[in-house]
JSON list of C-alpha atoms in Angstrom, two decimals:
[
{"chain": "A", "resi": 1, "resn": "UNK", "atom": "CA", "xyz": [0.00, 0.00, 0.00]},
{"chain": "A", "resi": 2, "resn": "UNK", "atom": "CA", "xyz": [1.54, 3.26, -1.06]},
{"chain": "A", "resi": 3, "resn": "UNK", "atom": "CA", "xyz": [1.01, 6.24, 0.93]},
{"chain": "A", "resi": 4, "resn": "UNK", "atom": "CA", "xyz": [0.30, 9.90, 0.55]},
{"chain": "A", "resi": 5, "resn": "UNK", "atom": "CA", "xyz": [3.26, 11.26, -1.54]},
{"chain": "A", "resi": 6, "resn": "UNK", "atom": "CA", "xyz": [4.01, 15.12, -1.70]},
{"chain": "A", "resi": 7, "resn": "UNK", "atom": "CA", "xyz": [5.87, 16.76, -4.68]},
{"chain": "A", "resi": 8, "resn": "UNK", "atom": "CA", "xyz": [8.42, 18.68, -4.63]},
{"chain": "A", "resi": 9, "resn": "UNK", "atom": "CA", "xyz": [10.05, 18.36, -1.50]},
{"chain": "A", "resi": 10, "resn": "UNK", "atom": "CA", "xyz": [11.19, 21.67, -1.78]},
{"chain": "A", "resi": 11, "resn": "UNK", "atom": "CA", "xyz": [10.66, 25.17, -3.52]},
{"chain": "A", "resi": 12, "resn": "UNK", "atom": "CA", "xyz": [12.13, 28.77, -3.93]},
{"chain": "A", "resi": 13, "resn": "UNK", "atom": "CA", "xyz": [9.56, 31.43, -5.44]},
{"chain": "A", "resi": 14, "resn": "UNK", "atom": "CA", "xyz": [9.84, 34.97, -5.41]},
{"chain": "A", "resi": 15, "resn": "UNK", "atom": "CA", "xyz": [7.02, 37.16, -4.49]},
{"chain": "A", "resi": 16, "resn": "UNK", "atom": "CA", "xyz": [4.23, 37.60, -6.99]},
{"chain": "A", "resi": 17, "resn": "UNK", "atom": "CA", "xyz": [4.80, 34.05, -8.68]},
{"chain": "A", "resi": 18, "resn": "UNK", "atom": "CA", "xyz": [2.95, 31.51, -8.65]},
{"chain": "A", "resi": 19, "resn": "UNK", "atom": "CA", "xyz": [3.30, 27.73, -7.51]},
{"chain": "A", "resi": 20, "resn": "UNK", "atom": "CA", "xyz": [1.61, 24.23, -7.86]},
{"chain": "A", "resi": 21, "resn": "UNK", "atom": "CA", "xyz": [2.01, 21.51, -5.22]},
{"chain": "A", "resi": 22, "resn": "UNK", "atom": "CA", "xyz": [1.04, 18.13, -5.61]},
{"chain": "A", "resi": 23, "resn": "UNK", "atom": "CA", "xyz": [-0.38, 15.16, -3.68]},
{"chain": "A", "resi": 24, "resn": "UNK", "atom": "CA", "xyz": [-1.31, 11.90, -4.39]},
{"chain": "A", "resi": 25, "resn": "UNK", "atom": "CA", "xyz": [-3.64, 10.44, -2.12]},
{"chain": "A", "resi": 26, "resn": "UNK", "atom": "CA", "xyz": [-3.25, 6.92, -0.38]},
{"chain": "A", "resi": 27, "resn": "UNK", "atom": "CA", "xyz": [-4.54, 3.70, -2.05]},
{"chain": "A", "resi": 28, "resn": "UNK", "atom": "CA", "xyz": [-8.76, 3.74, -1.68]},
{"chain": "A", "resi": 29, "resn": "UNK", "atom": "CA", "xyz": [-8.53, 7.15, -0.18]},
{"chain": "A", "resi": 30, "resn": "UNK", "atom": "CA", "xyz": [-10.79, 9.56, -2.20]},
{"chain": "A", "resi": 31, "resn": "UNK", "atom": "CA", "xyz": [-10.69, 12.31, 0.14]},
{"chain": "A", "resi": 32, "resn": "UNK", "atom": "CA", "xyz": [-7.67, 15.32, 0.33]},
{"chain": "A", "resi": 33, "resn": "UNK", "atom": "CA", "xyz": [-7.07, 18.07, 2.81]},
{"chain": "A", "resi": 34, "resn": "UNK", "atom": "CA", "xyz": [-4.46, 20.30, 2.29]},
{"chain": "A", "resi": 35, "resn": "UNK", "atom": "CA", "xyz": [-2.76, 22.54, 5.19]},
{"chain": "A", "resi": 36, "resn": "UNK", "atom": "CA", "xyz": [-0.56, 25.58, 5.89]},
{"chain": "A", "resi": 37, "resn": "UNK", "atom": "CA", "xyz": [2.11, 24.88, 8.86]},
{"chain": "A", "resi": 38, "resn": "UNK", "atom": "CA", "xyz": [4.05, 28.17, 9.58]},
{"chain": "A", "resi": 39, "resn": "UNK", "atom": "CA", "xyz": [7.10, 27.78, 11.26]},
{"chain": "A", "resi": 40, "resn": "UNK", "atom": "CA", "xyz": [5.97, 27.12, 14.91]},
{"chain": "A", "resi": 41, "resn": "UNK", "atom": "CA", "xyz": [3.04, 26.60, 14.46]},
{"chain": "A", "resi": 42, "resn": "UNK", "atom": "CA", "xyz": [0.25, 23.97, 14.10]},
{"chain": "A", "resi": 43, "resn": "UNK", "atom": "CA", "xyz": [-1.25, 23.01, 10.92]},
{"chain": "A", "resi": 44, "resn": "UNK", "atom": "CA", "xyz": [-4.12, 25.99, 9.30]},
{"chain": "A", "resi": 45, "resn": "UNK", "atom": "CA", "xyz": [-6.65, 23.68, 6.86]},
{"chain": "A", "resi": 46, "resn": "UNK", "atom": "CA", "xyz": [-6.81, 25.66, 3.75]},
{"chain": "A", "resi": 47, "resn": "UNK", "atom": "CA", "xyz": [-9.38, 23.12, 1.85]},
{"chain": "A", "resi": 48, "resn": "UNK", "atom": "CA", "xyz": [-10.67, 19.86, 1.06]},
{"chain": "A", "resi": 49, "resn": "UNK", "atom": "CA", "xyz": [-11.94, 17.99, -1.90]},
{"chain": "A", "resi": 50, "resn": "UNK", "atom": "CA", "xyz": [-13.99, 14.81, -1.63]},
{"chain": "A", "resi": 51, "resn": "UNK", "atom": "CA", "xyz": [-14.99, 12.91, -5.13]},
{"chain": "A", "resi": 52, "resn": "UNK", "atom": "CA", "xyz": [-13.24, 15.82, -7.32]},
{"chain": "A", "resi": 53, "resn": "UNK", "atom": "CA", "xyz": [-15.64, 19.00, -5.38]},
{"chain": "A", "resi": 54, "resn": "UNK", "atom": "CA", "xyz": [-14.32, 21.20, -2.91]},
{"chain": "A", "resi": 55, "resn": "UNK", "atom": "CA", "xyz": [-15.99, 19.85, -0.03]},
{"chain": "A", "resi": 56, "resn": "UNK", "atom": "CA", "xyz": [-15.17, 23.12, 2.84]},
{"chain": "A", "resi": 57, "resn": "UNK", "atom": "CA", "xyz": [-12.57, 25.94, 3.31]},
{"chain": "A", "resi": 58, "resn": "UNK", "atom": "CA", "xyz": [-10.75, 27.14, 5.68]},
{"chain": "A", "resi": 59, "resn": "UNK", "atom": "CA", "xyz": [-9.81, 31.26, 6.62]},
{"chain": "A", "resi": 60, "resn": "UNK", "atom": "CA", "xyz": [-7.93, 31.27, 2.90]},
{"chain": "A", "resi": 61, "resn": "UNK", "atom": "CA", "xyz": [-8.15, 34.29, 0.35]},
{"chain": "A", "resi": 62, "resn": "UNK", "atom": "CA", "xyz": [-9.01, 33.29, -3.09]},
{"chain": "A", "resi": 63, "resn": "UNK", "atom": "CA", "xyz": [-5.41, 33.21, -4.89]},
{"chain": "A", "resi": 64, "resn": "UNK", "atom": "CA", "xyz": [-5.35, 29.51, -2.71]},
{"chain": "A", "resi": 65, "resn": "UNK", "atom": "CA", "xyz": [-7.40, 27.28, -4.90]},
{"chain": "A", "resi": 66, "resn": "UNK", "atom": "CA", "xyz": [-7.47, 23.49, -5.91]},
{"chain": "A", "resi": 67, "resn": "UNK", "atom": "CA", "xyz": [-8.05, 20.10, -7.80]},
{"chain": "A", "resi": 68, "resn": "UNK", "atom": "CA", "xyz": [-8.75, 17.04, -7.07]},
{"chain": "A", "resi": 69, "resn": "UNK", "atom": "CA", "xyz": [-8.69, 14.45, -10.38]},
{"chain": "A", "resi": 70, "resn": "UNK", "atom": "CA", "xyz": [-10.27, 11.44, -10.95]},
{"chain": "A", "resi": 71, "resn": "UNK", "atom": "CA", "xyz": [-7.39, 9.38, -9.45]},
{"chain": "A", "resi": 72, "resn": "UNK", "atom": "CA", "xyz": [-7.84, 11.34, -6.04]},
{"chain": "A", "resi": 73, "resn": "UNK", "atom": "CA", "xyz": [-4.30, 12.98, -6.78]},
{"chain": "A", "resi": 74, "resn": "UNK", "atom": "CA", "xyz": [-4.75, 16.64, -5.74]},
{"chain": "A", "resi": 75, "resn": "UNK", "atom": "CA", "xyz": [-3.11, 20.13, -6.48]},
{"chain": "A", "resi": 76, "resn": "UNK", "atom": "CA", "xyz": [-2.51, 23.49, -4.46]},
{"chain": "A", "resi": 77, "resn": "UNK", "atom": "CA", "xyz": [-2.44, 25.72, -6.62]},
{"chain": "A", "resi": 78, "resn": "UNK", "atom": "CA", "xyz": [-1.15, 29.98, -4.92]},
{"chain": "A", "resi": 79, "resn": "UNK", "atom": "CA", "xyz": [-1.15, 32.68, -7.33]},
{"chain": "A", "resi": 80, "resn": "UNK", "atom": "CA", "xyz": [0.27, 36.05, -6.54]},
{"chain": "A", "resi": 81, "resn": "UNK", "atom": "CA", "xyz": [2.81, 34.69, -3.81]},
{"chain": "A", "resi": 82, "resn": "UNK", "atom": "CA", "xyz": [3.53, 36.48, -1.04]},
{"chain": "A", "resi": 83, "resn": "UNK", "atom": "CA", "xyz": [6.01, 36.53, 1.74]},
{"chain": "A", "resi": 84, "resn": "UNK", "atom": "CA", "xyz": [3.83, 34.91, 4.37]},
{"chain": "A", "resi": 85, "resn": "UNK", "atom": "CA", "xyz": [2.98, 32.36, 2.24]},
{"chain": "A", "resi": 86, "resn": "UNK", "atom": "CA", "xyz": [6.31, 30.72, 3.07]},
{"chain": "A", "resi": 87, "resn": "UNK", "atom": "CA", "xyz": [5.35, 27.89, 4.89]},
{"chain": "A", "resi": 88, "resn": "UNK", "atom": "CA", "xyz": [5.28, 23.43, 4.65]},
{"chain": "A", "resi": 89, "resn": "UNK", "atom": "CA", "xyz": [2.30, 22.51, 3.06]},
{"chain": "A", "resi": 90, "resn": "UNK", "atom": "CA", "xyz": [0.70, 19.51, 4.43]},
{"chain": "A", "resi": 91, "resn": "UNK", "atom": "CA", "xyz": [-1.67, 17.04, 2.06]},
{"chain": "A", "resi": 92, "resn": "UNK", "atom": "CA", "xyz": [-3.95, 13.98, 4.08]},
{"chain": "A", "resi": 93, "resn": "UNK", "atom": "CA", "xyz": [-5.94, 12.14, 2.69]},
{"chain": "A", "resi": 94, "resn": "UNK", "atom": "CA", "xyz": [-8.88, 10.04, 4.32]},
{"chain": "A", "resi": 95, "resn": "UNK", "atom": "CA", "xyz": [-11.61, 6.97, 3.10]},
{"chain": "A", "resi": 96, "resn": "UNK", "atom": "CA", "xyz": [-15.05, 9.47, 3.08]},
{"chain": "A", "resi": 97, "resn": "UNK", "atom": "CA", "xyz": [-13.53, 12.89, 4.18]},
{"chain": "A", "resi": 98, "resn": "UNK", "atom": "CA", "xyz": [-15.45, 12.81, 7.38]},
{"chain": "A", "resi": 99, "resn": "UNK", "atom": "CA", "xyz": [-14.96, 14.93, 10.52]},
{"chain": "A", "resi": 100, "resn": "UNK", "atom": "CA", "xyz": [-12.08, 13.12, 12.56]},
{"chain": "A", "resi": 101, "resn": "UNK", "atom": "CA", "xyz": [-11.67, 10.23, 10.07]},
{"chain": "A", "resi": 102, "resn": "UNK", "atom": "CA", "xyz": [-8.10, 9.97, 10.34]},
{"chain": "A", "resi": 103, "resn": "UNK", "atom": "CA", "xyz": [-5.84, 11.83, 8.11]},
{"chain": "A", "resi": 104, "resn": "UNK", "atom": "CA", "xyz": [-2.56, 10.16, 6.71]},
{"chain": "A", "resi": 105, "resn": "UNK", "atom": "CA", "xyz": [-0.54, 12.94, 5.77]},
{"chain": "A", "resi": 106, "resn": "UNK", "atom": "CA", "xyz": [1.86, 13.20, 3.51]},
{"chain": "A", "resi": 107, "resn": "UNK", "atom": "CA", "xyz": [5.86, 14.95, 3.94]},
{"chain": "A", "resi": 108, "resn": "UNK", "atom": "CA", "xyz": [4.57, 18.40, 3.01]},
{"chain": "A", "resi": 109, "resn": "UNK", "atom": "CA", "xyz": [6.61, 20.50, 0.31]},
{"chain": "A", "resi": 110, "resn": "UNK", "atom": "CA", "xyz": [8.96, 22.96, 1.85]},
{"chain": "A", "resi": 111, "resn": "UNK", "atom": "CA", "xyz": [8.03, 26.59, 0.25]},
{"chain": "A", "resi": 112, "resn": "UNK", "atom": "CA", "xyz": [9.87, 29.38, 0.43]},
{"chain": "A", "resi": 113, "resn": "UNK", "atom": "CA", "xyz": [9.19, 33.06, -0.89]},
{"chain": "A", "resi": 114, "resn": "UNK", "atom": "CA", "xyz": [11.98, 35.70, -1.18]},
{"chain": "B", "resi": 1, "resn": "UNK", "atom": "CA", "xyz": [-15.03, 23.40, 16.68]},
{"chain": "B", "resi": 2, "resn": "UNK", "atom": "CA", "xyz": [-14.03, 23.27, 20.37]},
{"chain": "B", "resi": 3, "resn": "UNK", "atom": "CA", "xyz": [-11.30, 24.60, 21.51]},
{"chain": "B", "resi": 4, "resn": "UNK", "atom": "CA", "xyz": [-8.17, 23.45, 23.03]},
{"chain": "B", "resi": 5, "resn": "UNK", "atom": "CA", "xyz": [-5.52, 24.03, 25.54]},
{"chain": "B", "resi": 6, "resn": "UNK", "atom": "CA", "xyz": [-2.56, 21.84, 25.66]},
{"chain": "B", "resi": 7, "resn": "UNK", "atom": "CA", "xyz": [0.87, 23.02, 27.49]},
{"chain": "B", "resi": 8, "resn": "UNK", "atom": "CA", "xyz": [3.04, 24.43, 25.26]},
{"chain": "B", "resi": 9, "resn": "UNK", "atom": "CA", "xyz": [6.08, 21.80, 26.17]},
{"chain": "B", "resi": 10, "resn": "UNK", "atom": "CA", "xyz": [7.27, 19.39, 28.64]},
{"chain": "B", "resi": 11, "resn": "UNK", "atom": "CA", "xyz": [10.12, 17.33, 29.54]},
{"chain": "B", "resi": 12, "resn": "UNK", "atom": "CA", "xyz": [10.58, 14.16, 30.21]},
{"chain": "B", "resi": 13, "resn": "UNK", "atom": "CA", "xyz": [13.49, 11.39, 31.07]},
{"chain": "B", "resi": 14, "resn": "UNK", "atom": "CA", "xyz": [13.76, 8.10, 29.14]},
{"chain": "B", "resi": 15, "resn": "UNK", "atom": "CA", "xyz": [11.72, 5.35, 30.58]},
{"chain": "B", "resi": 16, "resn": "UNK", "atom": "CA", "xyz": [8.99, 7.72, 31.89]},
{"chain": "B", "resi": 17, "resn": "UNK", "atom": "CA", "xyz": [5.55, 7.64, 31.82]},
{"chain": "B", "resi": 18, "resn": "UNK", "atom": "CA", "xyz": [4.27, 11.05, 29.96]},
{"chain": "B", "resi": 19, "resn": "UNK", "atom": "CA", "xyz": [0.86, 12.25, 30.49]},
{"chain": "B", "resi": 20, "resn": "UNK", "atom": "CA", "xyz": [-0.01, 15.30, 28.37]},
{"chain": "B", "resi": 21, "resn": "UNK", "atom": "CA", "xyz": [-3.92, 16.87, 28.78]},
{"chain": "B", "resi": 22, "resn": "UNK", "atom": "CA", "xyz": [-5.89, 18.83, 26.99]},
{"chain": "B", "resi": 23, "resn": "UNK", "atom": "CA", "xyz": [-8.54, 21.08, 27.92]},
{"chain": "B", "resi": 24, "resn": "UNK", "atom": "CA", "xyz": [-12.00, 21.19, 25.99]},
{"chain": "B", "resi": 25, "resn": "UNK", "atom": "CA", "xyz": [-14.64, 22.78, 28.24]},
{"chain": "B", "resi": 26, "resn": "UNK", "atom": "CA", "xyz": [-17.06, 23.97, 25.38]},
{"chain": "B", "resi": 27, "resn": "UNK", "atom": "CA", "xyz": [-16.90, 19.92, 23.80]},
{"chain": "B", "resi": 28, "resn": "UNK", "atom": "CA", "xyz": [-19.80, 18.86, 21.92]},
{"chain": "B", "resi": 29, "resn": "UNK", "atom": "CA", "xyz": [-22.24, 15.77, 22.73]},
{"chain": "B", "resi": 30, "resn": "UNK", "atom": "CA", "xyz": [-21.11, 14.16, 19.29]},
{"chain": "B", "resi": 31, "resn": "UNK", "atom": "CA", "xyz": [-17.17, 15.44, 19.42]},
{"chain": "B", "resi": 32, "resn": "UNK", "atom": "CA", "xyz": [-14.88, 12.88, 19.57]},
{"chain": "B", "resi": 33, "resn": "UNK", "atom": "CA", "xyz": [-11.35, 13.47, 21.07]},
{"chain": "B", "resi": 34, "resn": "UNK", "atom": "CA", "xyz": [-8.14, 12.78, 18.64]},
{"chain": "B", "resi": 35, "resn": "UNK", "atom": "CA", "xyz": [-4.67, 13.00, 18.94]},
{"chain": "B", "resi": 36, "resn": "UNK", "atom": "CA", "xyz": [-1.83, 13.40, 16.31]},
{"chain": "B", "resi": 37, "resn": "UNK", "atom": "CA", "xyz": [2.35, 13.59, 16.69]},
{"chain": "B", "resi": 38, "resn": "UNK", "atom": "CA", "xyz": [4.54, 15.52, 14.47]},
{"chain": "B", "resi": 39, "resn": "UNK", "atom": "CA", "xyz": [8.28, 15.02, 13.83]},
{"chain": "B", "resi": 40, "resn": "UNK", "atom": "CA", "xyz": [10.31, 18.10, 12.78]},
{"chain": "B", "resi": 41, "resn": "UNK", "atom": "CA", "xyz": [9.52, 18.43, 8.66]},
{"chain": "B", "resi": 42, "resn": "UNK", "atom": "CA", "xyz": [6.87, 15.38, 8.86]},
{"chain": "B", "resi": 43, "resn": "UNK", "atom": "CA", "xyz": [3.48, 15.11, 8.25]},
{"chain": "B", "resi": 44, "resn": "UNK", "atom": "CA", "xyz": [1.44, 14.60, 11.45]},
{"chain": "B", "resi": 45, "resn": "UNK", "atom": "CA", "xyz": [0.77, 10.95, 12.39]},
{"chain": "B", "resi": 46, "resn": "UNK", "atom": "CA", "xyz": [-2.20, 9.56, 14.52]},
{"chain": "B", "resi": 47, "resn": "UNK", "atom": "CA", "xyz": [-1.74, 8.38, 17.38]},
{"chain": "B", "resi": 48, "resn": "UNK", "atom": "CA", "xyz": [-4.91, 7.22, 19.06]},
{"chain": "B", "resi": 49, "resn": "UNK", "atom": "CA", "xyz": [-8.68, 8.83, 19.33]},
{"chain": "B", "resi": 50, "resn": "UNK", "atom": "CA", "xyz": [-11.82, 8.27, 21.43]},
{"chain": "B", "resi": 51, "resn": "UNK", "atom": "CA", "xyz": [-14.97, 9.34, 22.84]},
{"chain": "B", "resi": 52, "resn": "UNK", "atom": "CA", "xyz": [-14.99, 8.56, 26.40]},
{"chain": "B", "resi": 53, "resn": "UNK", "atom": "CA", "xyz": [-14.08, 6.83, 29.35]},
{"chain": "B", "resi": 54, "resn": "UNK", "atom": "CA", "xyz": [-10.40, 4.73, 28.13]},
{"chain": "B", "resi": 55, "resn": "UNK", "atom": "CA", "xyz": [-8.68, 3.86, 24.82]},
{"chain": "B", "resi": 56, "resn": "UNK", "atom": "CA", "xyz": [-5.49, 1.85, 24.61]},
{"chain": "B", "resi": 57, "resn": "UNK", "atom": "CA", "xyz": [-3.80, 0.88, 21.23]},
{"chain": "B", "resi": 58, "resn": "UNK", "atom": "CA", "xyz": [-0.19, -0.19, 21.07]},
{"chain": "B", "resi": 59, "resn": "UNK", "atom": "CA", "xyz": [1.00, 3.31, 21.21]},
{"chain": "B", "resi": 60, "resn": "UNK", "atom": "CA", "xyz": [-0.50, 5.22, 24.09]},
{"chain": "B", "resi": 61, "resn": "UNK", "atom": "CA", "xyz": [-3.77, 5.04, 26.11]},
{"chain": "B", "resi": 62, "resn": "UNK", "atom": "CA", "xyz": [-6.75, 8.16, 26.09]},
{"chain": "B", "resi": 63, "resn": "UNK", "atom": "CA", "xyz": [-8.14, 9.00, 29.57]},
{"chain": "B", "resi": 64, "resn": "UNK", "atom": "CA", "xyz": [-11.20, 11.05, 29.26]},
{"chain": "B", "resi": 65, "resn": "UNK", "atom": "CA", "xyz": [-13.51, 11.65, 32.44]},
{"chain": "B", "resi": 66, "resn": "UNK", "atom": "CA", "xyz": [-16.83, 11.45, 32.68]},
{"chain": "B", "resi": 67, "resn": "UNK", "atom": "CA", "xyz": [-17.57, 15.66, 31.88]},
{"chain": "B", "resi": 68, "resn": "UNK", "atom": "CA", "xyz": [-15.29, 15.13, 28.83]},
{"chain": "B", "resi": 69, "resn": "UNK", "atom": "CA", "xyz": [-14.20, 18.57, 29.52]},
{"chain": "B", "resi": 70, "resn": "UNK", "atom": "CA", "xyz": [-10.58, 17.18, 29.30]},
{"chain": "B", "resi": 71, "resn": "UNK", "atom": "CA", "xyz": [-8.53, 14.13, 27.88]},
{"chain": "B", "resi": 72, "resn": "UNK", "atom": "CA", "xyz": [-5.02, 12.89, 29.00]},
{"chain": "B", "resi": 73, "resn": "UNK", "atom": "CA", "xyz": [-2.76, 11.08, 26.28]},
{"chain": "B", "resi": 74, "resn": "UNK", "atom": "CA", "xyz": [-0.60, 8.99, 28.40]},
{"chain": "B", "resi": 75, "resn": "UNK", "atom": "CA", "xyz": [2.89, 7.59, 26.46]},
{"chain": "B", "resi": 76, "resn": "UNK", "atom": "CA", "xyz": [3.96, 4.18, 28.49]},
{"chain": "B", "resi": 77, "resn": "UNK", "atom": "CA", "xyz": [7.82, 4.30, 29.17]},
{"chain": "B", "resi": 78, "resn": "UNK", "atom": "CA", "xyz": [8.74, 7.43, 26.52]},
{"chain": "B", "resi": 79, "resn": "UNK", "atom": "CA", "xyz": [12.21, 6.82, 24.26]},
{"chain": "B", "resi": 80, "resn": "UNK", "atom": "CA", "xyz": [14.29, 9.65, 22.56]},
{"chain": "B", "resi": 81, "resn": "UNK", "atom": "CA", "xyz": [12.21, 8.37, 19.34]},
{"chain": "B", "resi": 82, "resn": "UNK", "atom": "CA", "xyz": [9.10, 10.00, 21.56]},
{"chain": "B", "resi": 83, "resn": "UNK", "atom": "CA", "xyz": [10.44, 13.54, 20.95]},
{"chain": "B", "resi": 84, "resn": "UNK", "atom": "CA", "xyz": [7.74, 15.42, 18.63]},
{"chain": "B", "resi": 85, "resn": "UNK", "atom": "CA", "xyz": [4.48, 17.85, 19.24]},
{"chain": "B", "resi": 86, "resn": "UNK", "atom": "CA", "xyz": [1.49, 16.44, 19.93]},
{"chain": "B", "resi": 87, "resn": "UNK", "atom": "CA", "xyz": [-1.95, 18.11, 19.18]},
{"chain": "B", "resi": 88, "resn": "UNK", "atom": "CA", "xyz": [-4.98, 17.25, 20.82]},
{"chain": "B", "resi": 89, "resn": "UNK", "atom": "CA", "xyz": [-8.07, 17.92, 18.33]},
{"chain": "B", "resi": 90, "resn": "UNK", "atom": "CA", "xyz": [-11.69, 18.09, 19.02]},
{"chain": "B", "resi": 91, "resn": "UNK", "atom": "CA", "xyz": [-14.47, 17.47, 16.56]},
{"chain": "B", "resi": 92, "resn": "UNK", "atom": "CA", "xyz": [-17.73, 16.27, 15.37]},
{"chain": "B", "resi": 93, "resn": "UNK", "atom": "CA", "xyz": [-18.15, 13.27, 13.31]},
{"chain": "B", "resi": 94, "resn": "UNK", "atom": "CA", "xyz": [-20.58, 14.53, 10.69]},
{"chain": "B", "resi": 95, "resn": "UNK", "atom": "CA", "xyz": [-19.75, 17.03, 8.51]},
{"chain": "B", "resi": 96, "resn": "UNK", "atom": "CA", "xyz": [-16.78, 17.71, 6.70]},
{"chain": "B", "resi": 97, "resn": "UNK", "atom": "CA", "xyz": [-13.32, 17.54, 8.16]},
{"chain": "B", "resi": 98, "resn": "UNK", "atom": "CA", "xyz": [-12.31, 20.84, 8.69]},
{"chain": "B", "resi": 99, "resn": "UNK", "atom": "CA", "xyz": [-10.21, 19.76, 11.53]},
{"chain": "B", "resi": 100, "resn": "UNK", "atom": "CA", "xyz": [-8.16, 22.68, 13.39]},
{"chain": "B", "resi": 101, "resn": "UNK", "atom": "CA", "xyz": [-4.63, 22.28, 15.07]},
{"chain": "B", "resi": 102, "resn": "UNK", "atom": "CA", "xyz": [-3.75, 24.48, 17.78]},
{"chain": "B", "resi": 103, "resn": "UNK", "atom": "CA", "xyz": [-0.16, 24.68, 18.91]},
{"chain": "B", "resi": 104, "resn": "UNK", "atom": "CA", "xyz": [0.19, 21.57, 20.11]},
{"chain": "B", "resi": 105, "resn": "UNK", "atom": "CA", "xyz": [2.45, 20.31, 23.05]},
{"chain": "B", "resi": 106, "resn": "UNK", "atom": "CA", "xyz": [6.45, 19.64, 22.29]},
{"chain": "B", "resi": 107, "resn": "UNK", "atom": "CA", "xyz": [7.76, 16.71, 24.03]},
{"chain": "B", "resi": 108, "resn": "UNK", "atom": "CA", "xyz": [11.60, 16.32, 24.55]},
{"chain": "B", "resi": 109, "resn": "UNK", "atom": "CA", "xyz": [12.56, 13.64, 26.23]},
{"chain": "B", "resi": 110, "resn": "UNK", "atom": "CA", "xyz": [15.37, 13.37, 27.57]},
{"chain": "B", "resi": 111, "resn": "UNK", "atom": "CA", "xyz": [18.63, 10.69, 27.87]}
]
């Protein structure tokens, strides 16, 4: 059984860019979350797509968005980048997407803005 | 969501029991108690999660009282491997899973 994969590991943007993260979801999972994690700090839940919809949002401005493809794989997706948005971003995935279902989360990617 | 209060760190020797709790006062009748550990530059991990009264897996045991207005993860004999954050979340189990982490508690255990 494979588990949640994150790619890349790592990434350097500059302010104003804009950056695509992926995640590919465990084996039968059909449910992603994605998450912020600041330096410090626990994870923020950005969003969540269940069967390919986005399923609930967190306190996220629009330039965050998403997809979620047939396979379950998922992307993040920031547009205008911005300092703050440095950060690990966190993917789980789950079986239904269901209020404390457990999340199996993946490394993160590592993004930096300068 | 309810939410929680966890100290912000402890220590603890090798060998050691470790009890960490969590405070929940405003817990909901259907909220269910869950806990997740975090290396440094790791996705969390779950550890255990229950509703009330006592839950024991092979990692730790859940003590939650009879109010539920508080839950204790206890960690049986803690190694250097122990040394993460823990976060204690609260939350229904309908709905979506918007699921929020506070701070969480960092453990260092140690030698």
């Amino acid at each position: 059984e494979t588990g949640v994969t994150q790619s890349p590991t790592h990434l350097i943007k500059t302010r104003g860019q804009q950056v695509t993260l992926r995640c590919s979801s465990q084996s039968g999972h059909n449910t992603v979350s994605w998450y912020q994690q600041a330096l410090g700090q626990g994870p923020q839940f950005i969003f969540q797509y269940y069967r390919e919809e986005e399923n609930g949002r967190g306190n996220f401005p629009p330039r965050f968005s998403g997809l979620q493809f047939p396979n379950y794989s998922s992307e993040l997706n920031v547009n205008a980048l911005e300092l703050d948005d440095s950060a690990l971003y966190l993917c789980a995935s789950s079986l239904s997407g269901q209020a404390m279902d457990t999340q199996y989360f993946g490394p993160g990617t590592r993004l930096t803005v300068l | 969501l309810a939410k929680t209060t966890q100290p912000i760190s402890m220590d603890s020797y090798e060998g050691q029991e470790v009890n960490i709790t969590c405070s929940h006062n405003n817990i909901a009748t259907n909220d269910y108690i869950t806990w997740y550990q975090q290396f440094p530059s790791q996705g969390p991990r779950f550890i255990i999660q229950g509703y009330k009264t006592k839950v024991t897996n092979e990692v730790a045991s859940l003590f939650i009282p009879a109010d539920r207005k508080s839950s204790t993860l206890s960690l049986p004999r803690v190694s250097l491997s122990d040394t993460a954050v823990y976060y204690c979340l609260v939350g229904p189990t309908g709905g979506y899973q918007k699921v929020t982490f506070g701070t969480g508690t960092k453990l260092q255990v140690i030698p």
